Amino acid sequence: DQQVKQNSPSLSVQEGRISILNCDYTNSMFDYFLWYKKYPAEGPTFLISISSIKDKNEDGRFTVFLNKSAKHLSLHIVPSQPGDSAVYFCACGGSNYKLTFGKGTLLTVNP
Amino acid sequence: NAGVMQNPRHLVRRRGQEARLRCSPMKGHSHVYWYRQLPEEGLKFMVYLQKENIIDESGMPKERFSAEFPKEGPSILRIQQVVRGDSAAYFCASSPDRGFNYGYTFGSGTRLTVV
C-alpha cells in the first residue's frame, strides 16, 4: 500500500519554463514534507521542505505548495535549468524520524 | 567538512555470502538512519541507530539483516547469506538530533549486487 505517490514517472520541460512535480499522500498523520533531488550514482540531496502549518515555502527558484485537504503537494521550479535534470523524490514524515518516499519523477530539462 | 561517507560504493557478492556496508556520519552527528532503494522504487526506511543503541529496526527484514553503531567507528549494516532480492542501493543518512526537520544528509550509497 503506497502511502506516497508520484504518479508521473517522468517529466520533460524546456529550459526557462516552469517544472511542476506532483505528489499525493494518504496518511493524515504526515505533518512534514520534503523534496529530495537525486543524480545517478549519488545519494539524495535535500532540496526544500514544508511543515503542515504552512501552505507555501519558497527558496530561490524552488517553491513547494501544500494542500492538506487534498493531501497533495507540488514542487515548482522556475526557471528550469538543464542542471535541474535529475530524479525528484517526495518524502513525508510524521512526529517521528521516519520518512516515507515516493518512487520519484525523472525531470529532464532540455536546452 | 566531509559529508556522510559510505563504503564501499559498489559491492558484488555471490548468493550465500555476507555483505558488510559501512557508514560514517557527518562530524557531530550521532543519529544514523539506513534506507534501502530497490530497483524502480523509492527509498524505504530500515533502521535508526544512535551510538551503541538501536532505536527502531521496524523496517529491517526479520532474518539475515542486522545493524550496529558502536561507540567508536562507523555504523555497519550486515546482511548474512545474501540472496538476489537483496540487490539494491543502500543509503545511510545522519542528523545531529533525532528527526529530519532540516532534511537528512544522505551518503552516496552502496550498490549491492548479488550474483
Tab-separated table of C-alpha atoms in Angstrom:
chain	number	residue	atom	x	y	z
A	1	ASP	CA	0.000	0.000	0.000
A	2	GLN	CA	1.718	3.143	-1.248
A	3	GLN	CA	1.285	5.971	1.184
A	4	VAL	CA	3.171	8.441	-1.006
A	5	LYS	CA	2.552	8.532	-4.731
A	6	GLN	CA	4.314	10.365	-7.504
A	7	ASN	CA	2.132	9.489	-10.452
A	8	SER	CA	4.378	10.889	-13.161
A	9	PRO	CA	7.466	8.695	-13.637
A	10	SER	CA	8.961	11.323	-15.923
A	11	LEU	CA	8.593	14.938	-16.993
A	12	SER	CA	10.261	16.815	-19.824
A	13	VAL	CA	10.464	20.623	-19.838
A	14	GLN	CA	12.170	23.288	-21.934
A	15	GLU	CA	14.885	25.369	-20.343
A	16	GLY	CA	13.485	28.580	-18.886
A	17	ARG	CA	9.998	27.173	-18.435
A	18	ILE	CA	8.321	26.078	-15.211
A	19	SER	CA	8.643	22.491	-13.960
A	20	ILE	CA	5.822	21.232	-11.755
A	21	LEU	CA	6.277	17.962	-9.912
A	22	ASN	CA	3.374	16.473	-8.010
A	23	CYS	CA	2.981	14.205	-5.015
A	24	ASP	CA	-0.068	12.728	-3.274
A	25	TYR	CA	-0.167	11.105	0.143
A	26	THR	CA	-2.764	9.133	2.039
A	27	ASN	CA	-1.598	9.185	5.656
A	28	SER	CA	-3.202	12.106	7.510
A	29	MET	CA	-0.589	11.729	10.273
A	30	PHE	CA	2.107	13.134	7.997
A	31	ASP	CA	2.931	16.668	9.059
A	32	TYR	CA	6.271	17.377	7.409
A	33	PHE	CA	7.039	17.166	3.724
A	34	LEU	CA	10.340	17.266	1.893
A	35	TRP	CA	11.666	17.160	-1.634
A	36	TYR	CA	14.944	15.483	-2.486
A	37	LYS	CA	16.898	15.619	-5.715
A	38	LYS	CA	18.974	12.673	-6.853
A	39	TYR	CA	21.572	12.328	-9.578
A	40	PRO	CA	22.575	8.872	-10.844
A	41	ALA	CA	25.038	7.054	-8.597
A	42	GLU	CA	24.671	9.664	-5.868
A	43	GLY	CA	22.647	9.912	-2.693
A	44	PRO	CA	19.504	12.042	-2.412
A	45	THR	CA	20.153	15.711	-1.688
A	46	PHE	CA	17.701	17.685	0.418
A	47	LEU	CA	16.078	20.452	-1.585
A	48	ILE	CA	13.215	22.086	0.279
A	49	SER	CA	10.643	21.254	2.929
A	50	ILE	CA	7.345	22.441	4.327
A	51	SER	CA	5.511	21.778	7.559
A	52	SER	CA	1.786	21.198	7.759
A	53	ILE	CA	1.176	24.607	9.328
A	54	LYS	CA	2.149	26.298	6.081
A	55	ASP	CA	0.831	26.074	2.556
A	56	LYS	CA	3.820	27.504	0.716
A	57	ASN	CA	7.569	27.665	1.148
A	58	GLU	CA	9.921	29.345	-1.270
A	59	ASP	CA	13.678	29.085	-1.692
A	60	GLY	CA	15.121	30.775	-4.742
A	61	ARG	CA	13.852	29.059	-7.869
A	62	PHE	CA	12.125	26.344	-5.834
A	63	THR	CA	8.669	26.610	-4.269
A	64	VAL	CA	6.748	23.870	-2.520
A	65	PHE	CA	2.976	24.094	-2.187
A	66	LEU	CA	0.946	22.029	0.265
A	67	ASN	CA	-2.798	21.388	0.021
A	68	LYS	CA	-3.622	19.487	3.202
A	69	SER	CA	-7.295	18.964	2.432
A	70	ALA	CA	-6.372	17.298	-0.863
A	71	LYS	CA	-3.313	15.597	0.649
A	72	HIS	CA	-1.295	16.948	-2.239
A	73	LEU	CA	1.982	18.760	-2.559
A	74	SER	CA	3.857	20.084	-5.526
A	75	LEU	CA	7.309	21.412	-6.318
A	76	HIS	CA	7.654	24.303	-8.749
A	77	ILE	CA	10.992	25.101	-10.353
A	78	VAL	CA	11.151	28.446	-12.135
A	79	PRO	CA	13.005	28.948	-14.390
A	80	SER	CA	14.090	25.392	-15.110
A	81	GLN	CA	17.743	24.842	-15.982
A	82	PRO	CA	19.472	21.841	-17.616
A	83	GLY	CA	21.332	21.219	-14.336
A	84	ASP	CA	17.961	20.560	-12.700
A	85	SER	CA	17.691	17.308	-14.673
A	86	ALA	CA	17.542	14.594	-12.018
A	87	VAL	CA	15.132	12.315	-10.183
A	88	TYR	CA	12.994	14.165	-7.654
A	89	PHE	CA	11.631	12.331	-4.636
A	90	CYS	CA	8.799	13.485	-2.469
A	91	ALA	CA	9.153	12.378	1.176
A	92	CYS	CA	6.638	12.621	4.005
A	93	GLY	CA	7.141	12.343	7.742
A	94	GLY	CA	5.111	12.269	10.924
A	95	SER	CA	6.039	13.089	14.500
A	96	ASN	CA	8.973	10.709	14.435
A	97	TYR	CA	12.065	10.364	12.343
A	98	LYS	CA	10.839	8.085	9.561
A	99	LEU	CA	10.441	9.367	6.060
A	100	THR	CA	8.167	7.684	3.537
A	101	PHE	CA	9.323	8.273	-0.016
A	102	GLY	CA	7.524	8.248	-3.331
A	103	LYS	CA	9.001	6.390	-6.282
A	104	GLY	CA	10.373	9.541	-7.845
A	105	THR	CA	9.895	11.595	-11.003
A	106	LEU	CA	12.659	11.888	-13.582
A	107	LEU	CA	12.856	15.512	-14.691
A	108	THR	CA	14.601	16.291	-17.972
A	109	VAL	CA	15.210	19.945	-18.801
A	110	ASN	CA	16.012	20.374	-22.481
A	111	PRO	CA	18.308	23.221	-23.580
B	1	ASN	CA	33.975	19.151	6.224
B	2	ALA	CA	33.193	15.694	4.933
B	3	GLY	CA	29.618	14.614	4.435
B	4	VAL	CA	28.188	11.205	5.184
B	5	MET	CA	30.699	8.648	3.941
B	6	GLN	CA	29.616	5.232	2.777
B	7	ASN	CA	31.821	2.410	1.618
B	8	PRO	CA	32.188	0.503	-0.460
B	9	ARG	CA	30.402	2.323	-3.283
B	10	HIS	CA	29.832	-0.931	-5.106
B	11	LEU	CA	29.767	-4.433	-3.652
B	12	VAL	CA	29.312	-7.691	-5.513
B	13	ARG	CA	28.532	-10.816	-3.542
B	14	ARG	CA	27.638	-14.342	-4.518
B	15	ARG	CA	24.479	-15.862	-3.114
B	16	GLY	CA	25.095	-17.119	0.405
B	17	GLN	CA	27.957	-14.738	1.182
B	18	GLU	CA	27.899	-11.937	3.729
B	19	ALA	CA	27.745	-8.245	2.886
B	20	ARG	CA	29.018	-5.514	5.206
B	21	LEU	CA	28.121	-1.923	4.442
B	22	ARG	CA	29.742	0.909	6.351
B	23	CYS	CA	28.521	4.396	7.115
B	24	SER	CA	30.423	7.217	8.804
B	25	PRO	CA	28.072	10.049	9.779
B	26	MET	CA	28.854	13.713	9.402
B	27	LYS	CA	31.022	15.192	12.118
B	28	GLY	CA	28.923	15.990	15.163
B	29	HIS	CA	26.038	13.752	14.055
B	30	SER	CA	25.164	10.928	16.424
B	31	HIS	CA	21.964	9.730	14.751
B	32	VAL	CA	22.158	7.336	11.810
B	33	TYR	CA	19.404	6.015	9.567
B	34	TRP	CA	19.615	3.311	6.913
B	35	TYR	CA	17.325	3.261	3.886
B	36	ARG	CA	17.123	0.796	1.013
B	37	GLN	CA	16.131	1.542	-2.569
B	38	LEU	CA	15.054	-1.454	-4.633
B	39	PRO	CA	15.054	-1.053	-8.418
B	40	GLU	CA	12.291	1.267	-9.648
B	41	GLU	CA	11.219	2.022	-6.083
B	42	GLY	CA	11.536	4.850	-3.608
B	43	LEU	CA	13.742	4.696	-0.541
B	44	LYS	CA	12.376	2.641	2.341
B	45	PHE	CA	13.317	3.058	5.989
B	46	MET	CA	15.220	0.180	7.522
B	47	VAL	CA	16.697	1.137	10.873
B	48	TYR	CA	17.514	4.093	13.138
B	49	LEU	CA	20.515	3.975	15.454
B	50	GLN	CA	22.241	6.167	17.951
B	51	LYS	CA	25.654	5.399	19.357
B	52	GLU	CA	25.530	1.884	20.837
B	53	ASN	CA	21.736	1.765	20.583
B	54	ILE	CA	19.228	0.504	18.056
B	55	ILE	CA	16.265	2.843	18.385
B	56	ASP	CA	13.976	1.455	15.702
B	57	GLU	CA	14.574	-1.541	13.449
B	58	SER	CA	10.991	-1.933	12.290
B	59	GLY	CA	11.977	-1.679	8.629
B	60	MET	CA	14.589	-4.417	8.751
B	61	PRO	CA	13.781	-7.848	7.326
B	62	LYS	CA	13.355	-10.235	10.238
B	63	GLU	CA	16.152	-12.553	9.232
B	64	ARG	CA	19.706	-12.131	7.935
B	65	PHE	CA	19.853	-8.356	8.452
B	66	SER	CA	21.471	-6.619	11.412
B	67	ALA	CA	22.844	-3.157	12.152
B	68	GLU	CA	25.112	-1.616	14.725
B	69	PHE	CA	26.591	1.760	15.569
B	70	PRO	CA	29.433	1.215	18.025
B	71	LYS	CA	30.898	3.802	20.344
B	72	GLU	CA	33.890	4.093	18.047
B	73	GLY	CA	33.845	3.642	14.312
B	74	PRO	CA	31.224	3.626	11.584
B	75	SER	CA	27.751	2.199	11.582
B	76	ILE	CA	27.611	-1.234	9.961
B	77	LEU	CA	24.712	-2.809	8.089
B	78	ARG	CA	25.304	-6.538	7.839
B	79	ILE	CA	23.469	-8.900	5.522
B	80	GLN	CA	24.121	-12.586	6.021
B	81	GLN	CA	23.583	-15.257	3.365
B	82	VAL	CA	22.657	-12.742	0.690
B	83	VAL	CA	20.029	-13.580	-1.922
B	84	ARG	CA	19.324	-11.971	-5.310
B	85	GLY	CA	16.450	-9.977	-3.819
B	86	ASP	CA	18.942	-8.120	-1.596
B	87	SER	CA	20.379	-6.400	-4.685
B	88	ALA	CA	19.636	-2.730	-4.111
B	89	ALA	CA	21.132	0.622	-3.264
B	90	TYR	CA	21.604	1.116	0.471
B	91	PHE	CA	21.733	4.695	1.718
B	92	CYS	CA	22.775	5.959	5.080
B	93	ALA	CA	21.731	9.334	6.478
B	94	SER	CA	22.747	11.191	9.605
B	95	SER	CA	21.444	14.046	11.699
B	96	PRO	CA	22.651	15.946	14.760
B	97	ASP	CA	19.401	15.362	16.596
B	98	ARG	CA	16.532	12.943	16.335
B	99	GLY	CA	14.360	13.830	13.382
B	100	PHE	CA	14.538	15.361	9.945
B	101	ASN	CA	13.461	18.964	10.426
B	102	TYR	CA	16.164	20.273	8.151
B	103	GLY	CA	16.337	17.261	5.902
B	104	TYR	CA	18.620	14.336	6.446
B	105	THR	CA	22.062	14.327	4.875
B	106	PHE	CA	22.452	11.171	2.850
B	107	GLY	CA	25.620	9.447	1.764
B	108	SER	CA	26.259	8.385	-1.823
B	109	GLY	CA	25.101	4.868	-1.094
B	110	THR	CA	26.386	1.347	-1.525
B	111	ARG	CA	25.128	-0.518	-4.536
B	112	LEU	CA	24.931	-4.195	-3.674
B	113	THR	CA	24.724	-6.710	-6.482
B	114	VAL	CA	24.124	-10.355	-5.640
B	115	VAL	CA	25.136	-12.778	-8.382
